[in-house]
Coordinates of C-alpha atoms in Angstrom, one line a residue:
M212 CA 96.5 121.6 107.7
N213 CA 97.4 117.9 108.3
C214 CA 96.6 114.4 107.0
T215 CA 94.2 113.8 109.8
K216 CA 91.9 116.6 108.6
Y217 CA 91.6 115.2 105.1
L218 CA 91.4 111.6 106.2
F219 CA 88.7 112.4 108.8
A220 CA 86.6 114.1 106.2
S221 CA 86.9 111.2 103.7
T222 CA 86.2 108.6 106.4
L223 CA 83.2 110.6 107.7
L224 CA 81.8 110.7 104.1
A225 CA 82.3 106.9 103.8
V226 CA 80.7 106.1 107.1
G227 CA 77.8 108.4 106.5
F228 CA 76.9 106.7 103.3
S229 CA 77.4 103.2 104.7
F230 CA 74.8 104.0 107.4
A231 CA 72.5 105.7 104.9
A232 CA 72.6 102.9 102.4
P233 CA 70.6 100.4 104.5
R234 CA 67.8 102.9 104.7
L235 CA 67.7 103.2 101.0
R236 CA 67.9 99.4 100.7
A237 CA 65.2 98.6 103.1
Q238 CA 62.6 98.1 100.4
D239 CA 64.8 95.9 98.2
P240 CA 62.9 92.7 97.3
P241 CA 64.3 89.5 98.9
Q242 CA 66.2 87.0 96.7
D243 CA 65.2 83.4 97.2
Q244 CA 68.2 81.7 95.6
Q245 CA 71.7 81.6 97.1
Q246 CA 74.9 81.4 95.1
P247 CA 77.8 79.3 96.3
P248 CA 81.0 81.2 97.0
S249 CA 83.8 80.9 94.4
Q250 CA 87.1 79.3 95.4
D251 CA 89.0 82.5 94.5
D252 CA 87.0 84.5 97.0
Q253 CA 88.1 82.1 99.8
L254 CA 84.9 82.8 101.7
P255 CA 83.9 80.5 104.6
D256 CA 81.2 78.0 104.0
K257 CA 79.1 79.2 106.9
P258 CA 77.2 81.4 107.3
K259 CA 75.9 81.9 103.8
P260 CA 73.7 85.0 103.5
A261 CA 71.5 85.4 100.5
A262 CA 73.7 86.6 97.6
R263 CA 72.9 90.1 96.4
S264 CA 74.5 91.5 93.2
F265 CA 74.5 95.0 91.8
P266 CA 73.0 94.7 88.4
S267 CA 74.1 96.9 85.5
P268 CA 71.5 99.5 84.9
T269 CA 71.2 98.9 81.2
I270 CA 68.4 101.3 80.9
L271 CA 70.9 104.1 81.5
Y272 CA 73.7 103.2 79.0
G273 CA 73.9 99.6 77.7
N274 CA 76.2 97.1 79.4
G275 CA 78.2 96.2 76.3
Q276 CA 77.8 92.5 77.2
D277 CA 79.2 90.0 74.6
D278 CA 77.6 86.6 75.1
T279 CA 80.1 84.9 72.9
N280 CA 83.1 86.2 74.8
P281 CA 84.3 83.7 77.5
N282 CA 86.1 86.5 79.3
T283 CA 82.8 88.0 80.5
S284 CA 82.5 85.2 83.1
G285 CA 82.2 86.7 86.5
L286 CA 82.1 90.3 85.2
Q287 CA 79.4 92.8 84.9
S288 CA 79.4 96.2 83.1
D289 CA 81.2 98.9 85.1
Y290 CA 78.1 101.2 84.6
T291 CA 80.2 104.3 83.9
P292 CA 78.4 106.9 81.7
L293 CA 80.4 108.1 78.7
T294 CA 80.3 111.7 79.7
G295 CA 80.9 111.1 83.4
V296 CA 84.0 111.5 85.5
Q297 CA 85.3 107.9 85.5
N298 CA 87.5 105.9 83.2
A299 CA 85.8 102.9 81.5
T300 CA 87.0 99.4 82.5
L301 CA 86.6 95.9 81.1
G302 CA 84.0 95.3 83.8
I303 CA 83.9 94.8 87.5
P304 CA 83.5 91.4 89.4
D305 CA 79.9 90.3 90.0
P306 CA 80.1 89.9 93.8
E307 CA 78.4 86.9 95.4
H308 CA 78.8 88.2 99.0
S309 CA 79.4 91.3 100.9
Y310 CA 82.6 91.1 102.9
W311 CA 85.5 93.0 104.5
V312 CA 89.1 91.8 104.8
P313 CA 92.0 93.3 106.7
G314 CA 95.7 92.9 106.0
L315 CA 99.3 94.0 106.5
Q316 CA 101.8 95.3 104.0
Y317 CA 105.5 96.1 103.9
G318 CA 106.9 98.0 101.0
A319 CA 110.4 99.2 100.2
N320 CA 111.7 101.6 97.5
I321 CA 115.4 101.2 97.1
L322 CA 116.5 104.4 95.4
S323 CA 119.7 105.3 93.5
P324 CA 122.1 108.0 94.6
G325 CA 120.9 111.6 93.9
S326 CA 117.2 110.6 94.1
N327 CA 116.8 113.1 96.9
G328 CA 117.3 116.0 94.6
G329 CA 120.9 115.6 93.3
G330 CA 122.4 115.8 96.8
G331 CA 124.8 112.9 96.2
G332 CA 125.3 110.1 98.6
G333 CA 124.7 106.4 98.1
W334 CA 121.6 104.2 97.6
Y335 CA 119.0 104.5 100.3
V336 CA 115.7 102.8 101.3
D337 CA 112.2 104.2 101.8
N338 CA 110.3 101.7 104.0
Y339 CA 106.5 101.6 104.2
F340 CA 104.7 99.7 107.1
A341 CA 101.0 99.7 106.6
G342 CA 97.7 98.1 107.5
N343 CA 95.2 97.5 104.8
V344 CA 91.4 97.0 104.6
T345 CA 89.0 96.3 101.8
L346 CA 85.2 96.5 102.3
L347 CA 82.5 95.6 99.8
D348 CA 78.8 96.0 100.7
S349 CA 76.6 95.0 97.7
W350 CA 72.8 95.0 97.5
S351 CA 70.3 94.8 94.7
R352 CA 70.2 98.6 94.1
S353 CA 73.4 99.9 95.7
Q354 CA 77.0 99.1 96.2
L355 CA 79.6 100.5 98.6
A356 CA 83.3 99.8 98.1
L357 CA 86.1 101.1 100.4
N358 CA 89.9 100.5 100.1
Y359 CA 92.4 101.9 102.6
S360 CA 96.2 101.5 103.3
G361 CA 97.9 103.5 105.9
G362 CA 100.8 103.5 108.3
A363 CA 104.4 104.7 108.7
F364 CA 107.0 105.8 106.2
V365 CA 110.7 105.5 107.4
S366 CA 113.6 106.5 105.2
S367 CA 117.3 105.7 105.6
D368 CA 117.9 109.2 104.0
S369 CA 118.1 111.6 106.9
S370 CA 116.7 114.5 104.8
Q371 CA 113.4 112.6 104.5
G372 CA 113.3 111.0 108.0
T373 CA 110.0 109.5 109.2
S374 CA 106.5 110.4 108.2
Q375 CA 103.1 108.8 107.5
Y376 CA 101.7 107.1 104.4
Q377 CA 98.0 107.0 103.5
T378 CA 96.0 106.0 100.5
F379 CA 92.2 105.7 100.4
S380 CA 89.4 105.2 97.9
F381 CA 85.7 105.2 98.4
S382 CA 82.6 104.8 96.1
E383 CA 78.9 104.5 96.8
N384 CA 76.6 103.8 93.8
Y385 CA 72.8 103.7 94.1
H386 CA 70.3 103.3 91.3
T387 CA 66.6 103.1 91.1
G388 CA 64.4 103.3 88.0
R389 CA 65.9 105.9 85.7
Y390 CA 68.4 107.3 88.2
M391 CA 72.0 106.5 89.1
F392 CA 73.6 108.4 91.9
Q393 CA 77.4 108.1 92.7
V394 CA 79.7 109.4 95.3
L395 CA 83.5 108.9 94.9
D396 CA 86.6 109.9 96.7
Q397 CA 90.4 109.3 96.1
F398 CA 92.9 110.4 98.7
S399 CA 96.7 110.0 99.2
Y400 CA 99.4 111.3 101.4
L401 CA 102.8 110.3 99.9
P402 CA 106.4 111.3 100.3
Q403 CA 106.8 111.9 96.6
S404 CA 104.8 112.4 93.4
S405 CA 102.3 109.7 92.6
F406 CA 103.5 109.7 89.0
G407 CA 105.0 106.2 88.7
F408 CA 105.0 105.7 92.5
G409 CA 105.1 102.1 93.7
G410 CA 106.6 100.6 90.6
G411 CA 103.5 98.4 89.9
T412 CA 103.8 96.6 93.2
N413 CA 100.4 97.8 94.7
L414 CA 102.3 100.1 97.0
G415 CA 100.4 103.0 95.5
V416 CA 97.1 101.2 95.4
P417 CA 94.9 101.2 98.5
G418 CA 93.4 98.0 100.0
V419 CA 94.5 94.4 100.2
G420 CA 95.0 94.1 96.4
G421 CA 94.5 91.1 94.2
S422 CA 91.0 89.8 93.4
L423 CA 89.8 90.7 96.9
G424 CA 90.9 94.3 96.6
Y425 CA 87.6 95.2 94.9
S426 CA 88.2 98.4 92.9
T427 CA 85.7 100.6 91.1
P428 CA 86.4 102.7 88.0
G429 CA 88.9 105.5 88.9
L430 CA 88.5 109.2 88.2
G431 CA 89.8 110.3 84.8
T432 CA 92.9 112.4 84.4
N433 CA 90.9 115.6 83.9
Y434 CA 89.5 115.3 87.4
V435 CA 92.5 114.2 89.5
P436 CA 95.1 116.8 90.7
N437 CA 98.0 116.7 88.2
Q438 CA 101.3 115.3 89.7
S439 CA 103.0 114.5 86.4
I440 CA 106.2 116.5 87.3
S441 CA 108.1 113.9 89.2
G442 CA 109.6 115.0 92.5
F443 CA 110.1 114.3 96.2
G444 CA 108.5 115.9 99.3
P445 CA 105.3 115.0 101.2
R446 CA 102.0 116.1 99.7
Y447 CA 98.3 115.6 100.1
S448 CA 96.1 114.9 97.1
N449 CA 92.3 114.4 97.2
A450 CA 89.5 114.3 94.6
S451 CA 85.9 114.1 95.7
A452 CA 83.1 113.6 93.2
L453 CA 79.2 113.6 93.0
Q454 CA 77.5 112.3 89.9
L455 CA 73.9 111.9 88.9
T456 CA 72.7 110.2 85.7
Y457 CA 69.1 110.3 84.6
A458 CA 67.8 108.1 81.7
F459 CA 64.9 109.7 79.9
S460 CA 64.7 106.9 77.4
K461 CA 66.2 103.4 76.7
R462 CA 68.9 105.0 74.6
G463 CA 69.4 108.5 76.0
S464 CA 70.6 109.8 79.4
I465 CA 72.0 113.0 81.0
T466 CA 74.9 113.0 83.4
V467 CA 75.6 115.9 85.8
S468 CA 78.8 115.8 87.9
G469 CA 80.9 117.9 90.2
V470 CA 84.5 117.3 91.4
Y471 CA 86.6 119.1 94.0
G472 CA 90.3 118.4 94.0
L473 CA 93.3 119.7 96.0
L474 CA 97.0 119.3 96.0
T475 CA 98.8 120.5 99.1
F476 CA 102.6 120.4 99.7
I477 CA 104.1 120.2 103.2
N478 CA 107.5 121.7 102.3
P479 CA 107.8 125.3 100.9
G480 CA 108.8 125.9 97.3
N481 CA 105.7 124.4 95.5
F482 CA 102.4 125.9 94.4
D483 CA 99.3 124.4 96.2
S484 CA 96.2 124.2 94.1
N485 CA 92.4 123.9 94.5
T486 CA 90.3 122.8 91.6
L487 CA 86.5 122.8 91.2
S488 CA 85.0 121.1 88.1
A489 CA 81.4 120.9 87.0
S490 CA 80.1 119.2 83.9
V491 CA 76.8 118.2 82.2
G492 CA 76.7 115.6 79.4
Y493 CA 74.3 113.8 77.1
N494 CA 74.8 110.1 76.3
Y495 CA 73.1 108.3 73.4
A496 CA 73.5 104.5 72.9
I497 CA 73.5 104.0 69.1
T498 CA 74.0 100.2 69.6
R499 CA 74.3 97.9 72.6
K500 CA 78.1 98.5 72.6
D501 CA 78.5 102.0 71.1
T502 CA 77.6 105.3 72.6
L503 CA 77.9 108.9 71.4
G504 CA 77.9 111.9 73.7
L505 CA 78.3 115.7 74.1
V506 CA 79.7 117.2 77.3
Y507 CA 80.3 120.7 78.6
R508 CA 82.8 121.1 81.5
F509 CA 83.8 124.2 83.5
T510 CA 87.0 124.1 85.7
N511 CA 88.2 126.7 88.1
D512 CA 91.9 126.5 89.2
Q513 CA 93.0 128.5 92.2
F514 CA 96.4 128.7 94.0
P515 CA 96.3 129.6 97.7
G516 CA 98.6 132.5 98.4
N517 CA 98.9 133.4 94.7
P518 CA 96.5 135.8 93.0
Q519 CA 96.3 133.9 89.7
A520 CA 93.3 131.8 88.9
Y521 CA 91.9 130.2 85.7
G522 CA 88.4 129.7 84.4
D523 CA 88.4 126.9 81.8
H524 CA 85.5 126.0 79.4
T525 CA 85.5 122.9 77.2
V526 CA 82.9 121.4 74.9
N527 CA 83.7 117.8 73.9
I528 CA 82.2 115.4 71.4
A529 CA 82.5 111.9 72.9
Y530 CA 82.5 108.3 71.6
G531 CA 82.6 105.1 73.6
R532 CA 82.6 101.4 73.0
K533 CA 82.3 98.7 75.6
V534 CA 82.5 94.9 75.3
T535 CA 82.5 93.5 78.8
G536 CA 85.6 91.5 79.5
R537 CA 87.2 92.4 76.1
L538 CA 87.3 96.1 75.2
A539 CA 86.6 99.6 76.6
V540 CA 87.2 102.8 74.6
Q541 CA 86.6 106.4 75.4
L542 CA 87.4 109.4 73.2
L543 CA 86.6 113.0 73.9
V544 CA 87.7 116.0 71.8
G545 CA 86.7 119.6 71.4
P546 CA 87.6 123.3 71.8
E547 CA 88.9 124.8 75.1
Y548 CA 88.7 128.4 76.2
T549 CA 90.6 129.6 79.3
T550 CA 90.4 133.0 81.0
F551 CA 93.0 134.4 83.5
R552 CA 92.2 136.4 86.7
I553 CA 95.6 138.1 86.3
P554 CA 96.5 138.9 82.7
I555 CA 99.6 137.1 81.4
G556 CA 101.6 139.6 79.4
T557 CA 99.0 141.3 77.3
S558 CA 96.6 138.3 77.3
S559 CA 93.6 137.7 79.5
S560 CA 92.5 134.5 77.7
T561 CA 93.6 131.8 75.4
T562 CA 92.0 129.1 73.2
G563 CA 93.1 125.6 72.5
V564 CA 91.9 122.0 72.1
S565 CA 90.9 119.6 74.8
V566 CA 91.6 115.8 74.2
S567 CA 91.0 112.8 76.4
A568 CA 91.5 109.2 75.1
F569 CA 91.4 106.0 77.0
A570 CA 91.3 102.3 75.9
T571 CA 91.8 99.0 77.5
Y572 CA 91.8 95.5 75.9
G573 CA 91.6 92.2 77.6
F574 CA 92.7 88.8 76.4
E575 CA 92.9 85.3 77.9
K576 CA 96.0 85.9 80.1
G577 CA 96.2 89.6 80.5
S578 CA 95.3 93.1 79.4
I579 CA 96.6 96.2 77.7
T580 CA 95.7 99.8 78.7
G581 CA 96.6 103.2 77.3
G582 CA 95.6 106.8 77.8
Y583 CA 96.3 110.3 76.6
N584 CA 95.2 113.7 77.9
H585 CA 95.7 117.2 76.6
G586 CA 94.4 120.4 78.2
L587 CA 94.7 122.8 81.2
S588 CA 95.9 121.4 84.5
N589 CA 96.9 122.7 87.9
G590 CA 100.6 122.8 87.1
S591 CA 101.7 119.9 89.3
G592 CA 103.2 122.2 92.0
L593 CA 105.9 123.9 89.9
L594 CA 103.7 126.0 87.7
T595 CA 100.7 128.1 88.5
G596 CA 98.7 126.3 85.9
S597 CA 100.0 124.4 82.9
V598 CA 99.0 122.9 79.5
L599 CA 99.4 119.2 80.1
D600 CA 100.2 116.4 77.7
Q601 CA 100.2 113.1 79.5
F602 CA 100.6 109.6 78.2
S603 CA 100.2 106.3 80.1
F604 CA 100.5 102.7 79.1
R605 CA 100.3 99.4 80.9
A606 CA 100.5 95.7 79.8
S607 CA 99.9 92.8 82.1
R608 CA 100.3 89.1 81.3
K609 CA 100.1 85.9 83.3
L610 CA 103.2 83.9 82.5
T611 CA 102.6 80.8 84.6
R612 CA 99.9 79.6 87.0
A613 CA 101.6 81.7 89.7
W614 CA 103.8 84.4 88.1
N615 CA 102.4 87.6 86.6
V616 CA 104.5 90.2 84.8
D617 CA 103.6 93.9 84.3
F618 CA 105.1 96.6 82.2
S619 CA 104.0 100.2 82.6
A620 CA 105.2 103.6 81.3
G621 CA 104.2 107.2 81.6
Y622 CA 105.2 110.6 80.2
G623 CA 104.1 114.0 81.3
H624 CA 104.9 117.3 79.5
N625 CA 103.9 120.5 81.3
R626 CA 104.3 124.0 79.8
P627 CA 103.0 127.4 80.9
V628 CA 99.6 128.4 79.8
I629 CA 101.3 131.3 78.1
S630 CA 105.1 131.7 78.0
S631 CA 106.2 135.0 79.3
G632 CA 109.9 134.8 80.0
P633 CA 112.8 132.5 80.9
S634 CA 111.3 131.5 84.2
N635 CA 108.4 129.8 82.4
G636 CA 110.0 126.8 80.8
T637 CA 108.7 123.3 80.2
Y638 CA 109.0 120.2 82.4
N639 CA 109.2 116.6 81.2
S640 CA 108.9 113.5 83.3
T641 CA 109.1 109.9 82.1
Y642 CA 109.0 106.6 83.9
I643 CA 109.3 103.0 82.8
T644 CA 108.5 100.1 85.2
V645 CA 108.8 96.3 85.0
T646 CA 107.2 94.2 87.7
A647 CA 106.9 90.5 88.6
S648 CA 104.5 89.2 91.2
R649 CA 103.1 86.0 92.5
P650 CA 100.9 84.7 95.4
Y651 CA 102.2 82.3 98.1
G652 CA 99.4 80.3 99.5
R653 CA 96.0 81.9 99.8
N654 CA 96.9 85.0 101.9
L655 CA 100.4 86.2 100.9
N656 CA 101.5 88.1 97.8
L657 CA 105.0 89.2 96.8
G658 CA 105.9 91.7 94.1
V659 CA 109.3 93.1 92.9
G660 CA 109.8 95.9 90.4
Y661 CA 112.3 98.1 88.7
T662 CA 111.6 101.8 87.7
D663 CA 113.7 104.1 85.7
S664 CA 112.7 107.8 86.0
I665 CA 114.0 110.4 83.6
N666 CA 113.3 114.2 84.1
S667 CA 114.3 117.4 82.4
S668 CA 113.3 121.0 82.3
S669 CA 114.0 124.1 80.1
N670 CA 113.1 126.4 83.0
S671 CA 116.5 128.1 83.7
G672 CA 114.8 130.6 86.0
C673 CA 113.5 128.0 88.5
V674 CA 115.2 128.1 91.8
G675 CA 114.7 126.5 95.2
T676 CA 114.3 123.0 96.6
A677 CA 111.4 122.0 94.5
C678 CA 113.3 122.8 91.3
S679 CA 116.2 120.5 92.2
Y680 CA 114.1 117.6 91.0
A681 CA 113.5 119.1 87.5
N682 CA 116.7 117.8 85.9
Y683 CA 117.7 114.5 87.2
N684 CA 117.4 110.8 86.6
Y685 CA 117.1 108.0 89.1
Q686 CA 116.3 104.3 89.5
V687 CA 114.1 102.5 92.0
I688 CA 114.0 98.8 93.0
S689 CA 110.6 98.1 94.6
L690 CA 109.5 95.3 96.9
S691 CA 106.0 94.7 98.3
I692 CA 104.9 92.0 100.6
Q693 CA 101.1 91.8 101.3
W694 CA 99.3 89.5 103.7
H695 CA 95.6 89.4 104.4
T696 CA 93.2 87.3 106.4
R697 CA 90.3 85.3 105.0
P698 CA 87.4 87.6 104.2
F699 CA 84.7 88.2 106.8
L700 CA 81.2 88.0 105.5
I701 CA 78.9 91.0 106.1
P702 CA 75.4 89.5 106.9
S703 CA 72.3 90.7 105.1
F704 CA 69.6 92.3 107.2

C-alpha cells in the first residue's frame, strides 16, 4: 500500500468527473452578458469568455441571503444541506471565470527538542518542497473545484529522514431541477498527525491558498478519520463522499449520503482503520434563514488485522441558520447506539449521546469559527475505537491592508468505548497556534506561526513507538512561502 495508489484513485475520480461534466453541461443555456474580471482575481483582460456562475439552488434549502448585509458582496450560499456531510460556511465566492493556477511552496516546521518522541537532541527542521495547483471549472448547473499540493519532505532529524508530502481535495457539484448531486474527496499523506499541522500557514491546506485557492465546504468531523491524538510518523488519510439531495417542495428536501474513510500508518505500532458511513436526512426550511432537520446515520468501523469492529447508529435532531457573509450555525444532537463484533468484558453494546455543533461568524475585517463533536470515532491509531470529544476554535482578523493575524486552538479527548483494564486509558491532545501572514506583490505570500502542543495519557499499559508521543509537549515555529502564477482562463465551449 503506498501513496501512489490512493492518489491515483483520487485523481482518476477527479479527471473522470471533469470529462463527464461537459456532457452534462452541453444543454446549458448560453449567457449573453459578460462580467468583467475583478482586480483580486488578477485575470488577464483577454480572452474574456462568457461568465458562468453556479447559482445557489434555493429550491433545495434557502440561501440565507441577507440583502442588508454588505459582507455578502461577491458571495453566494454554500448550498450545503443541513443533514449532509459538509460543514456550513459563510458562503463561497461567486466566480466570474473558470481558471486554473499553478504555484510553488516551501514550508518549514522548526521543532523543539524531544518532538520526535522524547528522544532528546536539539531543535530540528522538517522541510517541505511542493508544487501547488488550483482548478475551478464553473458552469450554470455544475461546478468542479480541485486543490492539490505535493512534493518532498526532508527532515534534519535522521530518524524521520526523507519522504513525500501530499494533500488533495476535490469536489464536483451538479444540480438540475429538484436534484443536487455532489462528489467530494479529501486526501493527505503527512509525516505526522493532521491535528494542528501547519500552524495556520496553509502548509496543511492543498492548493495555492488565498482568494485564488478556491475551497468548497469541508467534510464534517463525523466523516473524516480521527487524528486528534497528536503524534509523529507517516500516515495516509482519505475520505470520499457521494451525496444526493432531492427537493420535493420549496421548503422540504431529503439528503442521502455515503462516506468511505481510511487511516493507514506506515510504521508499525498503530491501529489502521476503515470507516463506512451512510445517512439519510430530512431538511425543512422554516424561514429563509432557518432550517430544521432529522437525520439517521449508520457507521461501521473496522481495523485491518484486528478482529474488533463497531456498528454505530445515531438519530439526530438538527437545527441550522445561515446568513450569507455573516453567520452559519449547525447543531445536531440525539441518541447513539453502538454494537461490538467482539464483546468488551461482558458487554456487546453500549448507548450514549451524539453531539455535533459548528458555528462561524463573519465581520468586516475577519471571522470567528468554533466546533464541537462528541461520539464514536476510529480511535486515532492508538485505540481500536474511541469515544471522542473534540473542540476547535479559530479567529482571524486583518490588522492592516497587508497583515493578517490568525489564532487557532484545538483539543481532543479520546477514551475507550468501554474501559476494561489499565491498558485502556485516555489520551488528551491540545494545540494553540498564533500566525501572521501577508502578501508581497500579486503572486507571493509569506506566513509565520508558532504552535504549542500539549499531550498527556492515563494509559500506563501502552508500550511501543506509537505510545512515546502520548505524554510529551513540544513547540513548533512554522514558515510558509507560497508563489503562484497569474491564473489561466479555461475557455467555455
